[in-house]
Amino acid sequence: MAELTKEEIQKQEDFEEEIVPHLDAMYNFALRLTSDPSDAEDLVQDTIVKAFRFFSSYEKGTNAKAWLFRILKNSYINNYRKQSKQPNQVDYDEVSEFYETIRADRTDTSDLEDKMFRELVDDDISQALEELPEDFRTVVLLCDVEGFTYEEIANMLDVPIGTIRSRLHRGRNLLKAQLKEYAEKRGYKED
């Protein structure tokens, strides 16, 4: 086994200091993009590998979270394009698992992560977010859930700030329309 050089050790230390604190936020964003815990983990892992590989291009002390989210978003887009070009495939194990779940009268999930995510965001809200077109959903999640500024989002997605403002406005209006009944059931009234 080869010993690491001082430079390699320093790279690892810098990487851990700058990148590791953002793992939870990356996973949450990936989960919202993919709607699947396993896919979200894969996406975060892919992002970390790319971030480490290109860490020398990262300027230490700048916004690591925005840099990581841009890598994550680009990886998600690239994976989506790759999958959309492949013909549909059916996995026998998935079909048999699905059959077993619909056969049962009641299914309990012991997946704590899944339960926690569902409790944090009501099903109606999650459904409304998932139904938004991807461009709008991404901007709404990055701004309203993750707390990025318009400028940071524009840099991550490589689009003008005006486009970000437009997508955010339209995305919020679509959410408002979808969640009107939800809000009325809970006693909220439109001014």
PDB file of N, CA, C and O in Angstrom, residues 26 39-54 71-72 74-76 78-79 82:
ATOM      1  N   MET A  26     -26.942  18.182   1.069  1.00  0.00           N
ATOM      2  CA  MET A  26     -26.865  17.572  -0.257  1.00  0.00           C
ATOM      3  C   MET A  26     -27.826  16.390  -0.359  1.00  0.00           C
ATOM      4  O   MET A  26     -28.531  16.233  -1.357  1.00  0.00           O
ATOM      5  N   ASP A  39     -31.632   6.291  -4.687  1.00  0.00           N
ATOM      6  CA  ASP A  39     -31.127   7.128  -5.770  1.00  0.00           C
ATOM      7  C   ASP A  39     -30.462   8.382  -5.220  1.00  0.00           C
ATOM      8  O   ASP A  39     -29.462   8.847  -5.774  1.00  0.00           O
ATOM      9  N   ALA A  40     -31.032   8.923  -4.143  1.00  0.00           N
ATOM     10  CA  ALA A  40     -30.443  10.120  -3.526  1.00  0.00           C
ATOM     11  C   ALA A  40     -29.053   9.810  -2.985  1.00  0.00           C
ATOM     12  O   ALA A  40     -28.116  10.601  -3.155  1.00  0.00           O
ATOM     13  N   GLU A  41     -28.906   8.663  -2.332  1.00  0.00           N
ATOM     14  CA  GLU A  41     -27.585   8.265  -1.820  1.00  0.00           C
ATOM     15  C   GLU A  41     -26.590   8.102  -2.963  1.00  0.00           C
ATOM     16  O   GLU A  41     -25.444   8.554  -2.863  1.00  0.00           O
ATOM     17  N   ASP A  42     -27.017   7.476  -4.052  1.00  0.00           N
ATOM     18  CA  ASP A  42     -26.145   7.302  -5.215  1.00  0.00           C
ATOM     19  C   ASP A  42     -25.730   8.648  -5.797  1.00  0.00           C
ATOM     20  O   ASP A  42     -24.577   8.851  -6.160  1.00  0.00           O
ATOM     21  N   LEU A  43     -26.688   9.566  -5.873  1.00  0.00           N
ATOM     22  CA  LEU A  43     -26.405  10.884  -6.423  1.00  0.00           C
ATOM     23  C   LEU A  43     -25.415  11.651  -5.547  1.00  0.00           C
ATOM     24  O   LEU A  43     -24.491  12.281  -6.052  1.00  0.00           O
ATOM     25  N   VAL A  44     -25.583  11.570  -4.236  1.00  0.00           N
ATOM     26  CA  VAL A  44     -24.653  12.240  -3.322  1.00  0.00           C
ATOM     27  C   VAL A  44     -23.274  11.607  -3.432  1.00  0.00           C
ATOM     28  O   VAL A  44     -22.256  12.311  -3.473  1.00  0.00           O
ATOM     29  N   GLN A  45     -23.225  10.295  -3.499  1.00  0.00           N
ATOM     30  CA  GLN A  45     -21.935   9.606  -3.621  1.00  0.00           C
ATOM     31  C   GLN A  45     -21.235  10.018  -4.914  1.00  0.00           C
ATOM     32  O   GLN A  45     -20.036  10.316  -4.911  1.00  0.00           O
ATOM     33  N   ASP A  46     -21.969  10.064  -5.994  1.00  0.00           N
ATOM     34  CA  ASP A  46     -21.419  10.489  -7.274  1.00  0.00           C
ATOM     35  C   ASP A  46     -20.900  11.931  -7.182  1.00  0.00           C
ATOM     36  O   ASP A  46     -19.822  12.254  -7.690  1.00  0.00           O
ATOM     37  N   THR A  47     -21.645  12.781  -6.506  1.00  0.00           N
ATOM     38  CA  THR A  47     -21.251  14.178  -6.331  1.00  0.00           C
ATOM     39  C   THR A  47     -19.963  14.290  -5.520  1.00  0.00           C
ATOM     40  O   THR A  47     -19.068  15.060  -5.869  1.00  0.00           O
ATOM     41  N   ILE A  48     -19.860  13.513  -4.448  1.00  0.00           N
ATOM     42  CA  ILE A  48     -18.661  13.549  -3.594  1.00  0.00           C
ATOM     43  C   ILE A  48     -17.441  13.084  -4.378  1.00  0.00           C
ATOM     44  O   ILE A  48     -16.364  13.688  -4.287  1.00  0.00           O
ATOM     45  N   VAL A  49     -17.595  12.033  -5.170  1.00  0.00           N
ATOM     46  CA  VAL A  49     -16.478  11.532  -5.974  1.00  0.00           C
ATOM     47  C   VAL A  49     -16.019  12.617  -6.956  1.00  0.00           C
ATOM     48  O   VAL A  49     -14.814  12.887  -7.077  1.00  0.00           O
ATOM     49  N   LYS A  50     -16.966  13.253  -7.638  1.00  0.00           N
ATOM     50  CA  LYS A  50     -16.608  14.312  -8.590  1.00  0.00           C
ATOM     51  C   LYS A  50     -15.989  15.507  -7.866  1.00  0.00           C
ATOM     52  O   LYS A  50     -15.027  16.101  -8.359  1.00  0.00           O
ATOM     53  N   ALA A  51     -16.548  15.863  -6.718  1.00  0.00           N
ATOM     54  CA  ALA A  51     -16.010  16.996  -5.961  1.00  0.00           C
ATOM     55  C   ALA A  51     -14.578  16.724  -5.524  1.00  0.00           C
ATOM     56  O   ALA A  51     -13.713  17.599  -5.602  1.00  0.00           O
ATOM     57  N   PHE A  52     -14.303  15.503  -5.089  1.00  0.00           N
ATOM     58  CA  PHE A  52     -12.940  15.174  -4.660  1.00  0.00           C
ATOM     59  C   PHE A  52     -11.989  15.179  -5.857  1.00  0.00           C
ATOM     60  O   PHE A  52     -10.873  15.698  -5.773  1.00  0.00           O
ATOM     61  N   ARG A  53     -12.454  14.623  -6.971  1.00  0.00           N
ATOM     62  CA  ARG A  53     -11.622  14.561  -8.163  1.00  0.00           C
ATOM     63  C   ARG A  53     -11.250  15.968  -8.642  1.00  0.00           C
ATOM     64  O   ARG A  53     -10.140  16.220  -9.081  1.00  0.00           O
ATOM     65  N   PHE A  54     -12.199  16.901  -8.554  1.00  0.00           N
ATOM     66  CA  PHE A  54     -11.965  18.252  -9.061  1.00  0.00           C
ATOM     67  C   PHE A  54     -11.767  19.277  -7.941  1.00  0.00           C
ATOM     68  O   PHE A  54     -11.950  20.471  -8.157  1.00  0.00           O
ATOM     69  N   ILE A  71     -22.617  20.740  -8.736  1.00  0.00           N
ATOM     70  CA  ILE A  71     -22.147  19.427  -9.173  1.00  0.00           C
ATOM     71  C   ILE A  71     -23.284  18.413  -9.067  1.00  0.00           C
ATOM     72  O   ILE A  71     -23.524  17.622  -9.979  1.00  0.00           O
ATOM     73  N   LEU A  72     -24.006  18.447  -7.940  1.00  0.00           N
ATOM     74  CA  LEU A  72     -25.115  17.514  -7.718  1.00  0.00           C
ATOM     75  C   LEU A  72     -26.196  17.696  -8.786  1.00  0.00           C
ATOM     76  O   LEU A  72     -26.653  16.722  -9.390  1.00  0.00           O
ATOM     77  N   ASN A  74     -25.930  19.043 -11.786  1.00  0.00           N
ATOM     78  CA  ASN A  74     -25.426  18.615 -13.092  1.00  0.00           C
ATOM     79  C   ASN A  74     -25.379  17.091 -13.194  1.00  0.00           C
ATOM     80  O   ASN A  74     -25.705  16.527 -14.237  1.00  0.00           O
ATOM     81  N   SER A  75     -24.997  16.424 -12.118  1.00  0.00           N
ATOM     82  CA  SER A  75     -24.977  14.958 -12.112  1.00  0.00           C
ATOM     83  C   SER A  75     -26.390  14.406 -12.286  1.00  0.00           C
ATOM     84  O   SER A  75     -26.606  13.445 -13.026  1.00  0.00           O
ATOM     85  N   TYR A  76     -27.344  15.030 -11.602  1.00  0.00           N
ATOM     86  CA  TYR A  76     -28.740  14.601 -11.714  1.00  0.00           C
ATOM     87  C   TYR A  76     -29.219  14.747 -13.161  1.00  0.00           C
ATOM     88  O   TYR A  76     -29.841  13.834 -13.720  1.00  0.00           O
ATOM     89  N   ASN A  78     -27.375  14.886 -15.916  1.00  0.00           N
ATOM     90  CA  ASN A  78     -26.671  13.917 -16.766  1.00  0.00           C
ATOM     91  C   ASN A  78     -27.229  12.512 -16.598  1.00  0.00           C
ATOM     92  O   ASN A  78     -27.413  11.786 -17.578  1.00  0.00           O
ATOM     93  N   ASN A  79     -27.519  12.107 -15.373  1.00  0.00           N
ATOM     94  CA  ASN A  79     -28.108  10.785 -15.127  1.00  0.00           C
ATOM     95  C   ASN A  79     -29.490  10.681 -15.763  1.00  0.00           C
ATOM     96  O   ASN A  79     -29.850   9.652 -16.335  1.00  0.00           O
ATOM     97  N   LYS A  82     -29.103  10.247 -19.473  1.00  0.00           N
ATOM     98  CA  LYS A  82     -28.618   8.903 -19.772  1.00  0.00           C
ATOM     99  C   LYS A  82     -29.761   7.897 -19.661  1.00  0.00           C
ATOM    100  O   LYS A  82     -29.929   7.030 -20.513  1.00  0.00           O
TER     101      LYS A  82
END
